[in-house]
Coordinates of N, CA and C in Angstrom, one line a residue:
R20 N 0.8 -1.2 -0.1 CA 0.0 0.0 0.0 C 0.9 1.2 0.1
A21 N 0.7 2.2 -0.8 CA 1.4 3.4 -0.9 C 1.1 4.4 0.1
L22 N 2.1 4.8 0.6 CA 1.9 5.9 2.0 C 1.7 7.3 1.3
H23 N 2.1 7.5 0.2 CA 2.0 8.8 -0.6 C 2.0 8.7 -2.2
S24 N 1.2 9.6 -2.7 CA 1.2 9.6 -4.1 C 2.1 10.7 -4.7
F25 N 2.3 10.6 -5.9 CA 3.0 11.6 -6.6 C 2.3 12.1 -7.9
P26 N 2.0 13.3 -7.9 CA 1.4 13.6 -9.3 C 2.2 13.4 -10.5
T27 N 1.6 13.0 -11.5 CA 2.5 13.0 -12.8 C 2.1 13.9 -13.9
R28 N 3.2 14.1 -14.8 CA 2.9 15.1 -15.8 C 2.9 14.4 -17.4
R29 N 1.9 14.8 -18.2 CA 2.0 14.3 -19.5 C 2.4 15.4 -20.4
S30 N 3.0 15.0 -21.6 CA 3.8 16.1 -22.3 C 2.6 17.4 -22.6
S31 N 1.4 17.0 -22.8 CA 0.4 18.1 -23.0 C 0.2 19.1 -21.8
D32 N 0.6 18.4 -20.6 CA 0.6 19.3 -19.4 C 1.7 20.5 -19.3
L33 N 2.7 20.4 -20.2 CA 3.8 21.2 -20.1 C 3.4 22.5 -20.9
C34 N 2.3 22.7 -21.6 CA 2.2 23.9 -22.5 C 1.9 25.1 -21.7
G35 N 1.7 25.1 -20.4 CA 1.5 26.3 -19.6 C 2.8 26.7 -18.9
F36 N 3.8 26.2 -19.1 CA 5.1 26.7 -18.6 C 5.9 27.1 -19.8
N37 N 6.8 28.0 -19.4 CA 7.6 28.7 -20.4 C 9.0 28.4 -20.0
V38 N 9.3 27.6 -19.1 CA 10.9 27.4 -18.9 C 10.9 25.8 -18.8
L39 N 11.9 25.3 -19.7 CA 12.2 23.9 -19.8 C 13.6 23.6 -20.0
Q40 N 14.1 22.9 -18.9 CA 15.4 22.5 -19.0 C 15.5 21.0 -18.9
V41 N 16.4 20.3 -19.4 CA 16.8 18.9 -19.4 C 17.8 18.7 -18.6
A42 N 17.9 17.9 -17.5 CA 19.1 17.7 -16.6 C 20.2 17.2 -17.7
P43 N 21.4 17.3 -17.3 CA 22.4 17.0 -18.1 C 22.6 15.6 -18.4
D44 N 22.0 14.7 -17.5 CA 22.1 13.3 -17.6 C 20.9 12.9 -18.3
G45 N 19.9 13.5 -18.5 CA 18.7 13.3 -19.3 C 17.5 12.7 -18.6
T46 N 17.7 12.4 -17.2 CA 16.6 11.9 -16.5 C 15.6 12.7 -16.0
N47 N 15.7 14.0 -15.9 CA 14.7 15.0 -15.3 C 14.4 16.1 -16.3
F48 N 13.2 16.6 -16.2 CA 12.8 17.9 -16.8 C 12.8 18.8 -15.7
L49 N 13.2 20.2 -15.8 CA 13.2 21.2 -14.9 C 11.9 22.1 -15.7
I50 N 10.7 22.3 -15.2 CA 9.8 23.0 -15.9 C 9.3 24.3 -14.9
G51 N 8.9 25.3 -15.5 CA 8.5 26.4 -14.8 C 7.8 27.5 -15.3
D52 N 7.2 28.4 -14.5 CA 6.7 29.6 -15.2 C 7.2 30.9 -14.9
N53 N 8.3 30.9 -14.3 CA 9.1 32.0 -13.8 C 8.7 32.5 -12.3
M54 N 7.5 31.6 -11.7 CA 7.2 32.0 -10.4 C 7.2 30.6 -9.6
T55 N 6.9 29.5 -10.3 CA 7.2 28.1 -9.7 C 8.0 27.3 -10.6
F56 N 8.3 26.1 -10.1 CA 9.2 25.2 -10.8 C 8.8 23.8 -10.4
E57 N 9.0 22.9 -11.2 CA 8.7 21.4 -11.0 C 10.0 20.7 -11.5
V58 N 10.6 19.6 -10.8 CA 11.4 18.6 -11.5 C 10.6 17.4 -11.7
V59 N 10.6 16.9 -13.0 CA 9.9 16.0 -13.3 C 10.7 14.7 -14.0
D60 N 10.4 13.5 -13.5 CA 11.1 12.3 -14.1 C 10.6 12.2 -15.6
R61 N 11.7 12.1 -16.4 CA 11.5 12.0 -17.8 C 10.7 10.8 -18.3
L62 N 10.9 9.7 -17.6 CA 10.2 8.5 -18.0 C 9.0 8.2 -17.5
S63 N 8.7 8.6 -16.3 CA 7.5 8.3 -15.4 C 6.6 9.4 -15.5
G64 N 7.1 10.7 -15.6 CA 6.2 11.9 -15.6 C 6.0 12.2 -14.0
R65 N 6.7 11.5 -13.0 CA 6.4 11.8 -11.6 C 7.1 13.1 -11.3
V66 N 6.4 14.0 -10.4 CA 7.0 15.2 -10.0 C 7.9 14.7 -8.8
K67 N 9.1 15.0 -8.9 CA 10.1 14.8 -7.8 C 10.1 15.9 -6.8
L68 N 10.0 17.2 -7.3 CA 10.2 18.2 -6.7 C 9.4 19.4 -7.1
S69 N 8.8 20.2 -6.3 CA 8.2 21.4 -6.8 C 8.3 22.7 -5.8
G70 N 8.2 23.9 -6.1 CA 8.0 24.8 -5.3 C 8.2 26.2 -6.0
V71 N 8.3 27.3 -5.1 CA 8.3 28.7 -5.5 C 9.7 29.0 -6.1
G72 N 9.8 29.7 -7.2 CA 11.2 30.3 -7.7 C 11.5 29.8 -9.1
R73 N 12.7 30.1 -9.4 CA 13.2 29.7 -10.8 C 14.4 28.8 -10.7
G74 N 14.7 28.0 -11.5 CA 15.8 26.9 -11.3 C 16.7 27.0 -12.7
A75 N 17.8 26.4 -12.3 CA 18.8 26.1 -13.3 C 19.7 24.9 -13.0
W76 N 19.9 23.9 -13.8 CA 20.8 22.9 -13.6 C 22.4 23.3 -13.8
S77 N 23.1 22.8 -13.1 CA 24.6 22.9 -13.4 C 24.9 22.2 -14.4
P78 N 26.0 22.6 -15.3 CA 26.3 21.8 -16.4 C 26.7 20.4 -16.3
D79 N 27.4 20.2 -15.0 CA 27.8 18.8 -14.7 C 26.5 18.1 -14.0
G80 N 25.5 18.7 -13.8 CA 24.2 17.9 -13.3 C 24.4 17.6 -11.8
D81 N 25.6 17.9 -11.2 CA 25.6 17.7 -9.7 C 24.8 18.4 -9.0
Q82 N 24.4 19.8 -9.5 CA 23.7 20.8 -8.6 C 22.5 21.3 -9.3
L83 N 21.5 21.8 -8.6 CA 20.4 22.5 -9.1 C 20.3 23.8 -8.2
A84 N 20.3 24.9 -8.9 CA 20.0 26.2 -7.9 C 18.6 26.8 -8.4
I85 N 18.1 27.3 -7.3 CA 16.8 27.7 -7.2 C 17.0 29.2 -6.6
S86 N 16.5 30.1 -7.4 CA 16.3 31.5 -7.0 C 14.8 31.8 -6.4
K87 N 14.9 32.1 -5.1 CA 13.3 32.4 -4.5 C 13.4 33.3 -3.3
K88 N 12.4 34.1 -3.0 CA 12.3 34.7 -1.7 C 13.6 35.4 -1.3
G89 N 14.2 35.9 -2.0 CA 15.6 36.6 -1.5 C 16.8 35.8 -1.3
E90 N 16.7 34.6 -1.8 CA 17.8 33.7 -1.8 C 18.1 32.9 -3.0
I91 N 19.4 32.3 -3.1 CA 19.6 31.3 -4.1 C 20.1 30.0 -3.2
T92 N 19.2 29.1 -3.5 CA 19.4 27.7 -2.8 C 20.1 26.8 -3.7
V93 N 21.1 26.1 -3.4 CA 22.0 25.3 -4.2 C 21.5 24.0 -3.6
L94 N 20.8 23.0 -4.5 CA 20.4 21.7 -4.0 C 21.5 20.5 -4.8
D95 N 21.4 19.5 -4.1 CA 22.0 18.2 -4.8 C 21.2 17.9 -5.9
G96 N 21.9 17.6 -7.1 CA 21.3 17.4 -8.5 C 20.6 16.0 -8.6
R97 N 20.8 15.1 -7.4 CA 20.3 13.7 -7.6 C 19.3 13.7 -6.6
D98 N 19.4 13.8 -5.3 CA 18.4 13.6 -4.3 C 17.6 15.0 -3.8
F99 N 18.3 16.2 -4.6 CA 17.6 17.4 -4.0 C 17.7 17.9 -2.6
S100 N 18.6 17.4 -2.0 CA 18.8 17.9 -0.6 C 19.5 19.4 -0.8
V101 N 19.2 20.2 0.3 CA 20.1 21.4 0.2 C 21.4 21.4 0.7
R102 N 22.1 22.0 -0.4 CA 23.6 22.0 -0.1 C 24.0 23.2 0.6
Q103 N 23.5 24.5 0.2 CA 23.8 25.8 0.4 C 22.8 26.7 0.2
R104 N 22.8 27.6 1.0 CA 21.7 28.9 0.8 C 22.5 30.2 0.8
F105 N 22.2 31.0 -0.2 CA 22.9 32.4 -0.3 C 21.9 33.3 -0.3
P106 N 22.1 34.5 0.7 CA 21.3 35.6 0.5 C 21.5 36.4 -1.0
A107 N 20.3 36.6 -1.5 CA 20.3 37.4 -2.7 C 19.1 38.2 -2.8
S108 N 18.8 39.3 -2.1 CA 17.5 39.8 -1.9 C 17.1 40.6 -3.1
S109 N 18.1 40.7 -3.9 CA 17.7 41.7 -5.2 C 17.9 40.9 -6.5
A110 N 18.1 39.5 -6.4 CA 18.3 38.8 -7.6 C 16.8 38.8 -8.5
D111 N 17.2 38.8 -9.8 CA 15.9 38.7 -10.5 C 15.4 37.3 -10.7
G112 N 16.1 36.4 -10.3 CA 15.4 34.9 -10.6 C 16.3 34.1 -11.9
H113 N 16.7 34.9 -12.7 CA 17.5 34.3 -13.9 C 18.8 33.7 -13.6
L114 N 19.1 32.6 -13.6 CA 20.4 32.0 -13.0 C 21.1 31.3 -14.2
V115 N 22.4 31.6 -14.3 CA 23.3 31.0 -15.3 C 24.5 30.4 -14.8
W116 N 24.6 29.2 -14.8 CA 25.9 28.3 -14.1 C 27.0 28.8 -15.2
S117 N 28.1 28.8 -14.6 CA 29.4 28.8 -15.4 C 29.7 27.3 -16.0
P118 N 30.4 27.3 -17.2 CA 30.6 26.0 -17.8 C 31.2 24.9 -16.9
D119 N 32.0 25.4 -15.8 CA 32.6 24.6 -15.0 C 31.8 24.1 -13.7
S120 N 30.7 24.7 -13.7 CA 29.6 24.4 -12.5 C 30.1 24.9 -11.2
K121 N 31.0 26.0 -11.2 CA 31.4 26.6 -10.0 C 30.9 27.9 -9.6
R122 N 30.3 28.6 -10.5 CA 29.8 29.9 -10.3 C 28.4 30.2 -11.0
I123 N 27.7 31.2 -10.4 CA 26.4 31.3 -10.9 C 26.3 32.8 -11.2
L124 N 26.0 33.2 -12.4 CA 25.8 34.6 -12.8 C 24.3 34.9 -12.6
F125 N 24.0 36.1 -12.1 CA 22.5 36.5 -12.1 C 22.6 38.1 -12.2
V126 N 21.3 38.5 -12.5 CA 21.1 40.1 -12.4 C 20.3 40.5 -11.2
Q127 N 20.9 41.5 -10.6 CA 20.3 42.0 -9.4 C 20.1 43.5 -9.5
K128 N 19.0 43.9 -8.6 CA 18.8 45.4 -8.5 C 19.6 46.0 -7.7
E129 N 19.9 47.1 -8.0 CA 20.7 48.1 -7.1 C 20.0 49.3 -6.6
R130 N 20.0 49.6 -5.5 CA 19.1 50.8 -5.1 C 19.8 52.2 -5.6
R131 N 21.1 52.1 -5.6 CA 22.0 53.4 -6.0 C 21.8 53.6 -7.4
C132 N 21.2 52.7 -8.2 CA 21.0 52.8 -9.6 C 19.4 53.4 -10.0
L133 N 18.6 53.4 -8.9 CA 17.3 53.9 -9.2 C 17.0 55.1 -10.0
L134 N 18.0 55.9 -9.9 CA 17.9 57.4 -10.9 C 18.3 57.2 -12.1
S135 N 19.0 56.1 -12.5 CA 19.4 56.0 -14.0 C 18.3 55.1 -14.6
D136 N 18.5 55.2 -15.9 CA 17.4 54.4 -16.8 C 17.8 52.9 -16.7
D137 N 18.9 52.4 -16.3 CA 19.2 51.0 -16.2 C 19.6 50.8 -14.7
F138 N 18.8 50.0 -14.1 CA 18.9 50.0 -12.5 C 19.2 48.6 -12.0
E139 N 20.1 47.8 -12.9 CA 20.4 46.7 -12.4 C 21.9 46.3 -12.9
S140 N 22.5 45.3 -12.1 CA 24.0 45.0 -12.4 C 24.1 43.4 -12.5
V141 N 25.1 42.8 -13.0 CA 25.2 41.5 -13.2 C 26.2 41.2 -12.0
A142 N 25.8 40.1 -11.3 CA 26.4 39.7 -10.3 C 27.1 38.1 -10.3
V143 N 28.0 37.8 -9.7 CA 28.6 36.5 -9.7 C 28.4 35.9 -8.4
L144 N 28.3 34.5 -8.2 CA 28.2 33.8 -7.1 C 29.1 32.7 -7.1
D145 N 30.2 32.7 -6.4 CA 31.1 31.7 -6.4 C 30.6 30.7 -5.4
V146 N 29.9 29.5 -5.8 CA 29.3 28.6 -4.9 C 30.2 27.9 -3.9
E147 N 31.4 27.4 -4.3 CA 32.2 26.8 -3.5 C 32.9 27.6 -2.4
A148 N 33.2 28.9 -2.7 CA 33.6 29.9 -1.8 C 32.5 30.6 -0.9
G149 N 31.3 30.7 -1.4 CA 30.3 31.3 -0.9 C 30.5 32.8 -1.0
R150 N 31.1 33.2 -2.0 CA 31.5 34.8 -2.2 C 30.7 35.2 -3.4
R151 N 30.3 36.6 -3.2 CA 29.4 37.1 -4.3 C 30.1 38.5 -4.7
W152 N 30.0 38.9 -5.9 CA 30.4 40.1 -6.3 C 29.8 40.7 -7.6
V153 N 29.7 42.0 -7.7 CA 29.0 42.5 -8.8 C 30.2 42.9 -9.9
I154 N 30.0 42.6 -11.1 CA 30.8 42.8 -12.2 C 30.9 44.4 -12.3
S155 N 32.1 44.9 -12.0 CA 32.2 46.4 -11.9 C 31.7 47.1 -13.2
S156 N 32.0 46.6 -14.5 CA 31.6 47.3 -15.7 C 30.1 47.2 -15.9
S157 N 29.4 46.5 -15.1 CA 27.9 46.5 -15.3 C 27.2 47.3 -14.4
H158 N 27.8 48.0 -13.5 CA 27.0 48.8 -12.4 C 26.1 49.7 -13.2
C159 N 24.9 49.5 -12.7 CA 23.7 50.4 -13.2 C 23.6 50.5 -14.8
R160 N 24.1 49.5 -15.5 CA 24.1 49.4 -17.0 C 23.3 48.3 -17.5
V161 N 22.4 47.7 -16.7 CA 21.8 46.4 -17.3 C 20.3 46.7 -17.0
T162 N 19.5 46.4 -18.1 CA 18.1 46.3 -17.7 C 17.6 45.4 -18.8
N163 N 16.5 44.5 -18.5 CA 15.9 43.6 -19.3 C 17.0 42.8 -20.2
S164 N 17.9 42.3 -19.4 CA 19.0 41.7 -20.1 C 19.0 40.1 -20.3
Q165 N 19.6 39.8 -21.1 CA 20.2 38.2 -21.2 C 21.6 38.1 -20.9
I166 N 22.1 37.3 -20.1 CA 23.3 37.3 -19.5 C 23.8 35.9 -19.9
G167 N 25.1 35.6 -19.9 CA 25.7 34.3 -20.2 C 27.4 34.5 -20.1
W168 N 27.8 33.3 -20.0 CA 29.2 33.1 -19.8 C 29.9 33.1 -21.4
I169 N 31.0 33.8 -21.5 CA 31.8 33.8 -22.6 C 33.2 33.0 -22.7
D170 N 33.6 32.7 -21.5 CA 34.8 32.1 -21.3 C 34.6 31.1 -19.9
V171 N 35.2 29.9 -20.2 CA 35.2 29.0 -18.9 C 35.5 29.5 -17.7
G172 N 34.3 29.9 -17.0 CA 34.3 30.4 -15.6 C 35.2 31.8 -15.3
A173 N 35.6 32.4 -16.5 CA 36.4 33.5 -16.3 C 35.6 34.8 -16.6
S174 N 35.0 34.8 -17.6 CA 34.3 36.3 -18.1 C 32.9 36.0 -18.4
A175 N 32.0 37.0 -18.2 CA 30.6 37.0 -18.4 C 30.2 38.0 -19.5
A176 N 29.1 37.8 -20.2 CA 28.7 38.9 -21.1 C 27.3 39.3 -20.8
S177 N 26.8 40.4 -21.0 CA 25.4 40.8 -21.0 C 25.0 41.4 -22.3
K178 N 23.9 41.2 -22.6 CA 23.3 41.6 -24.1 C 22.1 42.3 -23.6
E179 N 22.0 43.7 -23.8 CA 20.8 44.3 -23.4 C 19.9 44.2 -24.5
E180 N 18.6 44.0 -24.1 CA 17.4 43.8 -25.1 C 16.6 45.1 -24.8
N181 N 16.2 45.9 -25.9 CA 15.5 47.1 -25.9 C 14.0 46.6 -26.3

């Protein structure tokens, strides 16, 4: 007798979500609507994890980062246990892992930028060291952006969308 049941997802159920990532090992889908997320087993359709926030798999598949309620939470990529939590009260939710799975790039709002047209900056979170910093050339120069890594763990790029 089952003690608990898990909801399942059919491919037709995914149409309400606008974020879809496949785990690097191909076993799970990460789906979401920019406010909530679900990790769904690719074969069975069973929902393994769900919650509030936006997520991103690390390229090596060992970690899953979730941005929610003023923090970035890094989970184990297999059993989804919490590895680390980092305060990030101004993060916009879009997380981009470095190719070496050691850092996370994200956009954050900055109060000192409120008087300028662009009121966000690009920040880097070193997951191993627990250190966070803003890329100095991005201070108050980012708005409505797509961000990404251009060099293995070393540099980041921001492309402004108008």
